[in-house]
mmCIF file of C-alpha atoms in Angstrom:
data_model
loop_
_atom_site.group_PDB
_atom_site.id
_atom_site.type_symbol
_atom_site.label_atom_id
_atom_site.label_comp_id
_atom_site.label_asym_id
_atom_site.label_seq_id
_atom_site.Cartn_x
_atom_site.Cartn_y
_atom_site.Cartn_z
ATOM 1 C CA MET F 9 104.589 53.035 -31.242
ATOM 2 C CA SER F 10 104.130 56.083 -32.410
ATOM 3 C CA VAL F 11 104.032 58.998 -30.613
ATOM 4 C CA VAL F 12 100.979 61.413 -31.976
ATOM 5 C CA ILE F 13 99.461 64.898 -30.031
ATOM 6 C CA ASN F 14 96.081 64.736 -32.498
ATOM 7 C CA THR F 15 94.993 60.993 -31.474
ATOM 8 C CA ASN F 16 95.366 59.355 -27.963
ATOM 9 C CA SER F 17 94.253 55.896 -28.448
ATOM 10 C CA ALA F 18 94.984 54.793 -25.439
ATOM 11 C CA ALA F 19 92.357 57.641 -23.681
ATOM 12 C CA ILE F 20 89.799 57.171 -26.094
ATOM 13 C CA SER F 21 89.726 53.295 -25.319
ATOM 14 C CA ALA F 22 90.219 53.890 -21.391
ATOM 15 C CA SER F 23 87.420 56.317 -22.148
ATOM 16 C CA ASN F 24 85.354 53.856 -23.812
ATOM 17 C CA ASN F 25 85.800 51.327 -21.044
ATOM 18 C CA LEU F 26 84.683 53.862 -17.738
ATOM 19 C CA ALA F 27 82.178 54.631 -20.027
ATOM 20 C CA SER F 28 80.772 51.125 -20.548
ATOM 21 C CA SER F 29 81.576 50.985 -16.107
ATOM 22 C CA ASN F 30 80.027 53.541 -15.511
ATOM 23 C CA ALA F 31 76.671 52.694 -17.129
ATOM 24 C CA MET F 32 76.921 48.951 -15.238
ATOM 25 C CA LEU F 33 77.010 50.476 -12.025
ATOM 26 C CA GLN F 34 74.064 52.830 -12.307
ATOM 27 C CA ARG F 35 72.561 50.606 -13.617
ATOM 28 C CA SER F 36 73.528 47.471 -10.387
ATOM 29 C CA LEU F 37 72.394 50.841 -8.587
ATOM 30 C CA ASN F 38 68.940 50.976 -10.256
ATOM 31 C CA ARG F 39 68.003 47.880 -9.812
ATOM 32 C CA LEU F 40 69.205 47.594 -5.751
ATOM 33 C CA SER F 41 67.610 51.328 -4.790
ATOM 34 C CA SER F 42 64.130 50.400 -6.753
ATOM 35 C CA GLY F 43 64.185 46.187 -5.704
ATOM 36 C CA SER F 44 63.551 44.674 -9.619
ATOM 37 C CA LYS F 45 65.677 43.347 -11.987
ATOM 38 C CA ILE F 46 64.151 44.796 -14.555
ATOM 39 C CA THR F 47 64.412 48.973 -14.809
ATOM 40 C CA GLN F 48 63.978 49.674 -18.401
ATOM 41 C CA PRO F 49 62.279 47.595 -21.041
ATOM 42 C CA SER F 50 65.943 46.964 -21.953
ATOM 43 C CA ASP F 51 66.747 44.960 -18.871
ATOM 44 C CA ASP F 52 64.378 42.196 -20.220
ATOM 45 C CA ALA F 53 61.618 42.257 -22.914
ATOM 46 C CA GLY F 54 60.633 39.477 -22.822
ATOM 47 C CA GLY F 55 60.706 39.187 -19.176
ATOM 48 C CA LEU F 56 58.987 41.657 -19.120
ATOM 49 C CA ALA F 57 55.914 40.869 -21.209
ATOM 50 C CA VAL F 58 56.051 37.749 -19.296
ATOM 51 C CA SER F 59 55.874 39.609 -15.943
ATOM 52 C CA MET F 60 52.752 41.790 -17.032
ATOM 53 C CA LYS F 61 50.663 38.816 -18.193
ATOM 54 C CA LEU F 62 51.451 37.631 -14.498
ATOM 55 C CA SER F 63 50.812 40.451 -12.504
ATOM 56 C CA ALA F 64 47.789 40.777 -14.097
ATOM 57 C CA THR F 65 46.428 37.168 -13.993
ATOM 58 C CA ILE F 66 47.768 37.416 -9.774
ATOM 59 C CA LYS F 67 45.501 40.600 -9.663
ATOM 60 C CA ARG F 68 42.511 38.952 -10.896
ATOM 61 C CA THR F 69 43.012 35.802 -9.300
ATOM 62 C CA ALA F 70 43.154 38.088 -5.439
ATOM 63 C CA ALA F 71 39.913 39.748 -6.598
ATOM 64 C CA VAL F 72 37.960 36.449 -7.609
ATOM 65 C CA ASN F 73 39.488 35.240 -3.698
ATOM 66 C CA THR F 74 37.787 38.409 -2.375
ATOM 67 C CA ASN F 75 34.167 37.241 -4.502
ATOM 68 C CA ILE F 76 34.550 33.569 -2.854
ATOM 69 C CA GLN F 77 34.418 35.164 0.892
ATOM 70 C CA ASN F 78 31.684 37.466 -0.311
ATOM 71 C CA ALA F 79 30.173 35.054 -1.703
ATOM 72 C CA GLN F 80 30.937 32.870 1.847
ATOM 73 C CA SER F 81 29.054 35.626 3.782
ATOM 74 C CA PHE F 82 26.204 35.452 1.386
ATOM 75 C CA LEU F 83 25.227 31.885 2.252
ATOM 76 C CA GLN F 84 26.338 32.637 6.163
ATOM 77 C CA THR F 85 23.319 34.880 6.122
ATOM 78 C CA GLN F 86 21.359 32.185 4.498
ATOM 79 C CA ASP F 87 21.970 29.764 6.864
ATOM 80 C CA GLY F 88 21.315 32.153 9.530
ATOM 81 C CA ALA F 89 18.159 33.082 7.988
ATOM 82 C CA LEU F 90 17.222 28.891 7.326
ATOM 83 C CA GLY F 91 17.918 28.577 10.909
ATOM 84 C CA THR F 92 15.781 30.705 12.096
ATOM 85 C CA VAL F 93 13.508 29.624 10.196
ATOM 86 C CA ALA F 94 13.279 26.067 11.411
ATOM 87 C CA LYS F 95 13.664 27.196 14.911
ATOM 88 C CA VAL F 96 10.200 29.028 13.842
ATOM 89 C CA LEU F 97 8.791 26.093 12.287
ATOM 90 C CA ASP F 98 10.082 23.255 15.509
ATOM 91 C CA ARG F 99 7.651 26.413 17.751
ATOM 92 C CA MET F 100 5.022 26.262 15.786
ATOM 93 C CA SER F 101 4.878 22.500 15.444
ATOM 94 C CA GLU F 102 5.033 22.379 19.744
ATOM 95 C CA LEU F 103 2.046 25.389 19.658
ATOM 96 C CA LYS F 104 0.013 22.480 17.412
ATOM 97 C CA VAL F 105 0.949 19.804 19.516
ATOM 98 C CA LEU F 106 -0.474 22.184 22.229
ATOM 99 C CA SER F 107 -3.597 23.398 20.983
ATOM 100 C CA GLU F 108 -4.712 19.530 20.375
ATOM 101 C CA ASP F 109 -5.153 18.852 24.025
ATOM 102 C CA VAL F 110 -8.190 18.061 25.212
ATOM 103 C CA THR F 111 -7.792 19.822 28.284
ATOM 104 C CA LYS F 112 -7.678 23.316 26.870
ATOM 105 C CA ASN F 113 -10.626 25.051 26.596
ATOM 106 C CA THR F 114 -11.219 27.860 23.514
ATOM 107 C CA THR F 115 -9.600 30.362 25.405
ATOM 108 C CA ASP F 116 -6.527 28.678 25.874
ATOM 109 C CA LYS F 117 -6.205 27.422 22.079
ATOM 110 C CA SER F 118 -7.021 31.457 21.494
ATOM 111 C CA ASN F 119 -3.850 32.699 23.076
ATOM 112 C CA TYR F 120 -1.579 29.635 21.087
ATOM 113 C CA ASN F 121 -3.359 30.711 18.028
ATOM 114 C CA THR F 122 -1.906 34.332 19.290
ATOM 115 C CA GLU F 123 1.349 32.603 19.298
ATOM 116 C CA PHE F 124 1.679 31.232 15.805
ATOM 117 C CA GLU F 125 -0.167 33.556 14.059
ATOM 118 C CA GLN F 126 2.636 36.498 15.038
ATOM 119 C CA LEU F 127 5.565 33.113 14.113
ATOM 120 C CA GLN F 128 3.650 33.187 10.542
ATOM 121 C CA LYS F 129 3.765 36.955 9.704
ATOM 122 C CA GLN F 130 8.207 36.550 11.269
ATOM 123 C CA LEU F 131 8.189 33.669 8.607
ATOM 124 C CA SER F 132 7.483 36.154 5.729
ATOM 125 C CA ALA F 133 9.164 38.684 6.990
ATOM 126 C CA LEU F 134 12.542 35.818 6.936
ATOM 127 C CA ALA F 135 11.096 34.972 3.434
ATOM 128 C CA ASP F 136 11.719 38.732 2.382
ATOM 129 C CA GLU F 137 15.558 39.131 3.903
ATOM 130 C CA THR F 138 18.488 40.743 2.026
ATOM 131 C CA PHE F 139 22.185 40.572 1.618
ATOM 132 C CA ASN F 140 23.332 43.828 0.806
ATOM 133 C CA GLY F 141 19.916 44.087 -1.298
ATOM 134 C CA VAL F 142 20.793 40.611 -2.800
ATOM 135 C CA SER F 143 17.544 38.823 -1.994
ATOM 136 C CA LEU F 144 18.741 35.843 -0.196
ATOM 137 C CA PHE F 145 15.300 33.908 -0.814
ATOM 138 C CA LYS F 146 13.185 34.157 -4.163
ATOM 139 C CA THR F 147 9.813 33.773 -5.398
ATOM 140 C CA GLY F 148 10.148 30.915 -8.208
ATOM 141 C CA GLY F 149 13.881 30.299 -7.105
ATOM 142 C CA ASP F 150 17.116 31.302 -8.749
ATOM 143 C CA THR F 151 20.365 30.942 -8.503
ATOM 144 C CA LEU F 152 23.449 33.181 -8.507
ATOM 145 C CA SER F 153 26.637 31.906 -10.181
ATOM 146 C CA VAL F 154 30.410 32.890 -8.572
ATOM 147 C CA ALA F 155 33.229 32.547 -10.359
ATOM 148 C CA THR F 156 36.104 30.392 -9.381
ATOM 149 C CA THR F 157 39.293 30.771 -11.737
ATOM 150 C CA GLU F 158 40.764 33.725 -12.414
ATOM 151 C CA SER F 159 39.560 32.580 -16.376
ATOM 152 C CA GLY F 160 36.812 32.707 -15.545
ATOM 153 C CA ALA F 161 36.277 28.773 -16.333
ATOM 154 C CA GLY F 162 35.103 28.140 -13.472
ATOM 155 C CA SER F 163 31.382 28.439 -11.323
ATOM 156 C CA VAL F 164 30.264 27.364 -8.302
ATOM 157 C CA ALA F 165 25.727 28.019 -8.440
ATOM 158 C CA LEU F 166 24.351 29.428 -5.304
ATOM 159 C CA GLU F 167 20.690 28.285 -4.821
ATOM 160 C CA GLN F 168 17.612 30.937 -3.529
ATOM 161 C CA PRO F 169 14.856 28.600 -3.087
ATOM 162 C CA ASP F 170 11.638 30.038 -2.927
ATOM 163 C CA LEU F 171 11.370 29.889 0.879
ATOM 164 C CA GLU F 172 7.439 30.379 0.727
ATOM 165 C CA ASP F 173 6.879 27.221 -1.356
ATOM 166 C CA THR F 174 9.138 25.513 1.379
ATOM 167 C CA VAL F 175 6.721 26.196 3.845
ATOM 168 C CA THR F 176 3.991 25.953 2.470
ATOM 169 C CA VAL F 177 1.274 29.047 2.183
ATOM 170 C CA ASN F 178 -0.696 28.112 5.714
ATOM 171 C CA LEU F 179 2.044 28.437 7.698
ATOM 172 C CA LEU F 180 2.988 32.078 6.614
ATOM 173 C CA ASP F 181 1.023 35.567 7.097
ATOM 174 C CA GLY F 182 -2.598 35.206 5.985
ATOM 175 C CA GLY F 183 -2.754 31.468 6.695
ATOM 176 C CA VAL F 184 -4.947 29.065 8.591
ATOM 177 C CA SER F 185 -5.073 29.714 11.885
ATOM 178 C CA ILE F 186 -3.984 27.155 14.180
ATOM 179 C CA GLY F 187 -6.876 24.607 14.795
ATOM 180 C CA HIS F 188 -8.151 24.842 11.343
ATOM 181 C CA SER F 189 -8.724 21.510 9.920
ATOM 182 C CA SER F 190 -6.391 22.267 6.024
ATOM 183 C CA LEU F 191 -3.454 22.871 9.197
ATOM 184 C CA GLU F 192 -2.277 19.491 9.803
ATOM 185 C CA LEU F 193 0.812 18.340 12.290
ATOM 186 C CA ASP F 194 2.629 16.795 8.737
ATOM 187 C CA THR F 195 2.578 19.907 6.919
ATOM 188 C CA ILE F 196 4.870 21.663 9.052
ATOM 189 C CA LYS F 197 7.422 18.483 9.355
ATOM 190 C CA THR F 198 7.042 18.260 6.166
ATOM 191 C CA ALA F 199 8.385 21.854 5.833
ATOM 192 C CA ILE F 200 11.121 21.760 8.691
ATOM 193 C CA GLU F 201 12.266 19.011 6.333
ATOM 194 C CA SER F 202 12.592 20.835 3.027
ATOM 195 C CA VAL F 203 14.204 23.013 5.753
ATOM 196 C CA ALA F 204 17.048 20.696 6.817
ATOM 197 C CA THR F 205 17.584 20.168 3.217
ATOM 198 C CA LEU F 206 18.098 23.639 1.900
ATOM 199 C CA ARG F 207 20.404 23.600 4.785
ATOM 200 C CA ALA F 208 22.333 21.076 3.739
ATOM 201 C CA LYS F 209 22.317 22.312 -0.082
ATOM 202 C CA ASN F 210 23.554 25.793 1.754
ATOM 203 C CA GLY F 211 26.276 24.017 3.647
ATOM 204 C CA ALA F 212 27.887 21.869 1.037
ATOM 205 C CA ALA F 213 27.919 25.444 -2.079
ATOM 206 C CA SER F 214 29.989 26.502 1.057
ATOM 207 C CA ASN F 215 32.430 23.393 1.450
ATOM 208 C CA ARG F 216 33.049 23.526 -2.308
ATOM 209 C CA LEU F 217 33.367 27.586 -2.531
ATOM 210 C CA SER F 218 36.221 27.089 0.294
ATOM 211 C CA PHE F 219 38.363 24.478 -1.653
ATOM 212 C CA ALA F 220 37.855 26.555 -4.532
ATOM 213 C CA SER F 221 39.365 29.591 -2.787
ATOM 214 C CA ASP F 222 42.039 27.240 -1.360
ATOM 215 C CA MET F 223 43.342 26.647 -4.862
ATOM 216 C CA LEU F 224 43.412 29.944 -5.993
ATOM 217 C CA THR F 225 44.948 31.319 -2.325
ATOM 218 C CA VAL F 226 48.103 28.227 -3.782
ATOM 219 C CA ASN F 227 47.923 29.664 -7.730
ATOM 220 C CA LYS F 228 48.156 33.074 -6.302
ATOM 221 C CA ALA F 229 51.313 32.088 -3.823
ATOM 222 C CA ASN F 230 53.286 30.353 -7.701
ATOM 223 C CA LEU F 231 52.193 32.922 -9.164
ATOM 224 C CA GLU F 232 53.598 35.389 -6.957
ATOM 225 C CA ALA F 233 56.783 32.740 -6.823
ATOM 226 C CA ALA F 234 57.137 32.436 -10.595
ATOM 227 C CA ASN F 235 57.089 36.963 -10.824
ATOM 228 C CA SER F 236 59.246 37.270 -8.333
ATOM 229 C CA ARG F 237 62.293 35.793 -10.574
ATOM 230 C CA ILE F 238 61.358 37.481 -12.731
ATOM 231 C CA ILE F 239 61.540 40.633 -12.069
ATOM 232 C CA ASP F 240 62.737 40.917 -8.576
ATOM 233 C CA VAL F 241 66.547 41.308 -7.828
ATOM 234 C CA ASP F 242 68.849 39.001 -6.351
ATOM 235 C CA VAL F 243 70.598 41.303 -3.702
ATOM 236 C CA ALA F 244 73.480 39.171 -2.565
ATOM 237 C CA GLU F 245 74.354 38.756 -5.962
ATOM 238 C CA GLU F 246 74.093 42.328 -7.754
ATOM 239 C CA SER F 247 76.062 43.773 -4.567
ATOM 240 C CA THR F 248 78.443 41.138 -5.898
ATOM 241 C CA GLN F 249 77.784 43.203 -9.167
ATOM 242 C CA LEU F 250 78.750 46.383 -8.273
ATOM 243 C CA ALA F 251 81.466 46.161 -5.551
ATOM 244 C CA LYS F 252 82.241 45.320 -9.320
ATOM 245 C CA TYR F 253 81.665 48.056 -11.081
ATOM 246 C CA ASN F 254 82.474 50.293 -8.184
ATOM 247 C CA VAL F 255 85.741 49.105 -8.686
ATOM 248 C CA LEU F 256 86.858 48.543 -12.688
ATOM 249 C CA VAL F 257 84.963 52.216 -12.281
ATOM 250 C CA GLN F 258 87.873 53.634 -10.152
ATOM 251 C CA ALA F 259 89.572 51.903 -12.354
ATOM 252 C CA GLY F 260 88.427 53.130 -14.847
ATOM 253 C CA SER F 261 88.880 56.649 -13.780
ATOM 254 C CA SER F 262 92.397 56.540 -13.060
ATOM 255 C CA MET F 263 93.871 54.949 -16.312
ATOM 256 C CA LEU F 264 92.069 57.854 -18.667
ATOM 257 C CA GLN F 265 94.060 59.834 -16.586
ATOM 258 C CA GLN F 266 97.177 58.350 -17.196
ATOM 259 C CA ALA F 267 96.720 57.811 -20.746
ATOM 260 C CA ASN F 268 95.555 61.402 -21.189
ATOM 261 C CA SER F 269 98.970 62.438 -19.155
ATOM 262 C CA SER F 270 101.141 60.003 -21.756
ATOM 263 C CA THR F 271 101.280 61.971 -25.035
ATOM 264 C CA GLN F 272 102.835 64.802 -22.756
ATOM 265 C CA VAL F 273 106.302 62.592 -22.995
ATOM 266 C CA ALA F 274 105.725 64.089 -27.046
ATOM 267 C CA LEU F 275 107.067 67.661 -24.855
ATOM 268 C CA LYS F 276 109.703 65.980 -23.558
ATOM 269 C CA LEU F 277 111.082 64.822 -27.126
ATOM 270 C CA LEU F 278 109.671 69.062 -28.888
ATOM 271 C CA GLY F 279 112.183 70.065 -25.656
#
């Protein structure tokens, strides 16, 4: 092998190896310090693109689940209102029966009617109840569509029933009095049955939303697991790589020093 001064091939090779090992050491340090397998796009360009899509899907899934929980709160509030309506109607039917007691005089019946009129006002007030500004009930009826998938492909319709139509005009504020001939006990009984049907529909919608929420929770967990396999660093494996490149950097530094000093043999020849 020739002994030359201007070109130290061994030192150049050692320098290149040292630079490569040091780059891998720095990448390993970045991964362990950040906890991410992809610290820059060049680490895994395709994986980064997939991860970005998965991350966006995960966030949308969480947002849809939040919306479903809010819709559940809406239904619970609506059911609470319907439950109160049912209690009011129960009392109104009781007052209607009591007012027909032949042993009651005109004053007694007037007292029953006073409470009956107050209950009519309460029914009218319940028909105007809202949840965060959104009407629980609407004249003519309406529906609210709640998305159940992050893509928007699935949805559940929440009813905003016409409560005034359900309980009939006679039972609302300004309707007929308790002793009026057009107010029959069957009218109140029919209203109670109608409210019971509305509560059943409310419960069915609530159950469906619960199952949709469960599915979203499962989907989100699986999406996060898939995303983790792409971007999260395996600490045990990367720690092994760190130790390897740390040794290579130290060895490369030592060998570069040896390569740089190897040309000094030329001085001995010149001496």
